[in-house]
Amino acid sequence: MIKRTMAFLLAAVVLLCGVPASALRQSSSGGSENLAYGKRVWASSEYESEVYQSPKLVDGDPATGWSSAGVPPHWFCVDLGREYVITSVELVTRQDYNQPETRQNFEVRASNDSTFSSYTVLGRQGMESVGYQENFVANVVDENPYRYIQVAKTDSAYFFMSELMVYGREATDSGDLKTPPSYSDMAG
């Protein structure tokens, strides 16, 4: 009876308080550490409020997030610090307000060039919105190592994301370099 009561109380705390930050450091599939957690992030624009600045994308708190401002294109990037073979990328969508336009028409891109003059698309979301309070997950099959991850809007709509999580393994010198399909900057 005590175990059942404790489980109920724990479930109630999680529901009332949201997802704990420690849970955002682990893959939803139970795998590796979030490689993006606490790393350097920059964006095309940022909303004026400190609550919506780009570092909020990697702070482990789904109640915060990044908000675009100004004229498109809208995008944000993270520097993983070194190259990794990416196995999945997860995006926590806005949890407190239903904005379908922020959960559609975007790409997850990877590069070893911080300017993204060339990149590989690891995943994309088309015209259909990710469900309200659901996460976008791109399971990556590309075996090439990458240092930079960018999430870019492919239309001119407003963009908001709560959290960026990147999972993968360390790149090795032997055999991690393969030739992926590369995409030039589609904006121009």
XYZ file of C-alpha atoms in Angstrom:
188
model
C 0.000 0.000 0.000
C 2.833 2.415 0.815
C 4.543 1.743 -2.542
C 1.283 2.413 -4.396
C 0.727 5.653 -2.456
C 4.302 6.803 -3.122
C 3.927 6.033 -6.842
C 0.690 8.027 -6.918
C 2.304 10.978 -5.126
C 5.306 10.922 -7.455
C 3.024 10.872 -10.505
C 1.018 13.788 -9.076
C 4.181 15.839 -8.488
C 5.378 15.211 -12.058
C 1.987 16.195 -13.473
C 1.687 19.317 -11.337
C 5.268 20.492 -11.689
C 5.986 19.421 -15.246
C 8.892 17.387 -16.508
C 11.934 17.524 -14.218
C 15.079 18.988 -15.755
C 16.970 15.737 -15.178
C 14.505 13.940 -17.454
C 15.371 16.360 -20.262
C 19.008 15.280 -20.074
C 18.113 11.695 -21.031
C 16.780 10.453 -24.358
C 13.097 9.538 -24.317
C 14.248 6.125 -25.471
C 16.402 5.897 -22.339
C 19.738 6.308 -24.103
C 22.587 8.755 -23.810
C 22.999 12.183 -22.238
C 21.614 15.240 -23.985
C 24.666 16.585 -25.856
C 23.090 20.046 -26.224
C 22.396 20.602 -22.517
C 24.083 23.805 -21.355
C 25.970 24.314 -24.633
C 26.382 27.600 -26.538
C 23.289 28.547 -28.540
C 22.630 31.438 -30.912
C 19.660 32.431 -33.052
C 18.541 34.551 -35.989
C 16.603 36.804 -33.603
C 15.334 36.793 -30.033
C 12.248 38.156 -28.380
C 12.990 41.065 -26.035
C 12.067 39.270 -22.799
C 14.918 37.438 -21.053
C 12.523 34.506 -20.589
C 12.619 33.792 -24.352
C 16.358 34.010 -25.126
C 18.176 31.257 -27.050
C 20.084 29.808 -24.026
C 16.675 28.759 -22.663
C 16.605 26.081 -25.394
C 19.271 24.060 -23.578
C 18.561 24.805 -19.906
C 16.608 21.613 -19.176
C 13.424 23.528 -18.284
C 10.419 22.955 -20.588
C 8.651 25.961 -19.045
C 11.144 28.290 -20.765
C 12.058 28.543 -24.415
C 13.235 30.607 -27.360
C 10.980 32.928 -29.312
C 11.796 34.402 -32.700
C 11.361 38.098 -33.334
C 11.518 40.317 -36.355
C 11.793 39.378 -39.988
C 12.408 35.760 -41.132
C 14.306 33.566 -41.642
C 13.929 32.124 -38.124
C 16.462 29.600 -36.841
C 18.577 28.620 -33.855
C 21.858 26.699 -33.582
C 23.786 24.828 -30.928
C 27.520 24.182 -30.836
C 28.048 20.709 -29.375
C 31.698 21.576 -28.708
C 33.073 18.779 -30.865
C 31.844 16.329 -33.475
C 29.411 13.553 -32.610
C 27.566 10.933 -34.622
C 23.987 12.077 -34.010
C 21.432 9.355 -33.278
C 18.381 11.513 -32.538
C 17.219 15.092 -32.123
C 14.208 15.940 -29.970
C 12.380 19.244 -29.744
C 10.042 20.051 -26.876
C 7.284 22.231 -28.292
C 5.624 25.031 -26.367
C 3.749 23.493 -23.456
C 1.750 26.471 -22.143
C 0.099 27.863 -25.268
C -1.295 26.200 -28.392
C 0.422 27.773 -31.425
C 0.219 25.241 -34.307
C 2.281 27.452 -36.662
C 5.319 27.041 -34.384
C 5.114 23.246 -34.627
C 5.187 22.911 -38.438
C 7.422 23.698 -41.415
C 10.918 23.346 -39.953
C 14.087 21.347 -40.570
C 16.788 19.941 -38.305
C 20.147 20.513 -39.988
C 23.687 19.407 -39.136
C 27.031 20.783 -40.229
C 30.665 21.108 -39.253
C 30.570 24.711 -40.473
C 29.007 27.157 -38.000
C 27.731 29.319 -40.888
C 25.781 26.380 -42.384
C 26.961 27.251 -45.896
C 26.519 23.506 -46.451
C 24.557 21.153 -44.266
C 22.739 17.845 -44.052
C 19.035 17.671 -43.192
C 18.580 15.187 -40.340
C 14.800 15.563 -40.050
C 11.912 17.794 -41.037
C 8.352 18.620 -40.133
C 6.059 19.584 -42.979
C 2.708 21.355 -43.109
C 1.104 19.091 -40.512
C 1.758 20.415 -37.014
C 3.332 18.331 -34.280
C 0.536 17.752 -31.745
C -0.055 20.255 -28.951
C 2.228 19.469 -25.972
C 3.955 16.721 -27.972
C 7.625 16.497 -28.921
C 9.191 16.293 -32.365
C 11.683 13.416 -32.663
C 14.063 12.841 -35.569
C 15.714 9.428 -35.433
C 18.905 9.905 -37.425
C 20.458 7.255 -39.674
C 23.313 9.393 -41.015
C 26.578 8.004 -39.608
C 28.644 11.163 -40.225
C 29.905 13.196 -37.276
C 28.662 16.780 -36.805
C 29.451 19.596 -34.410
C 26.637 22.089 -35.115
C 22.881 21.520 -35.103
C 20.470 24.088 -36.521
C 16.677 24.090 -36.428
C 15.289 26.378 -39.129
C 11.785 27.410 -40.080
C 11.029 26.671 -43.751
C 8.232 29.250 -43.960
C 7.929 32.821 -42.681
C 5.755 32.050 -39.632
C 6.632 32.814 -36.021
C 8.831 30.191 -34.295
C 8.963 29.043 -30.655
C 10.567 25.978 -29.092
C 10.965 25.080 -25.422
C 13.905 22.695 -25.464
C 16.437 21.198 -27.884
C 17.877 17.779 -27.074
C 20.568 16.099 -29.170
C 21.723 12.527 -28.612
C 24.588 10.618 -30.144
C 27.961 9.067 -29.618
C 31.497 10.345 -29.805
C 33.002 10.375 -33.274
C 36.032 8.188 -33.778
C 38.841 8.746 -36.226
C 38.245 5.392 -37.888
C 35.293 5.030 -40.166
C 32.948 7.803 -39.022
C 33.349 9.910 -42.154
C 30.864 8.946 -44.818
C 29.494 11.051 -47.671
C 25.958 12.238 -46.858
C 23.549 13.955 -49.176
C 24.451 17.620 -48.666
C 22.081 20.511 -49.142
C 23.168 24.032 -49.956
C 21.610 26.905 -48.116
C 18.033 26.829 -49.418
C 17.479 30.491 -48.592
C 19.599 31.764 -51.282
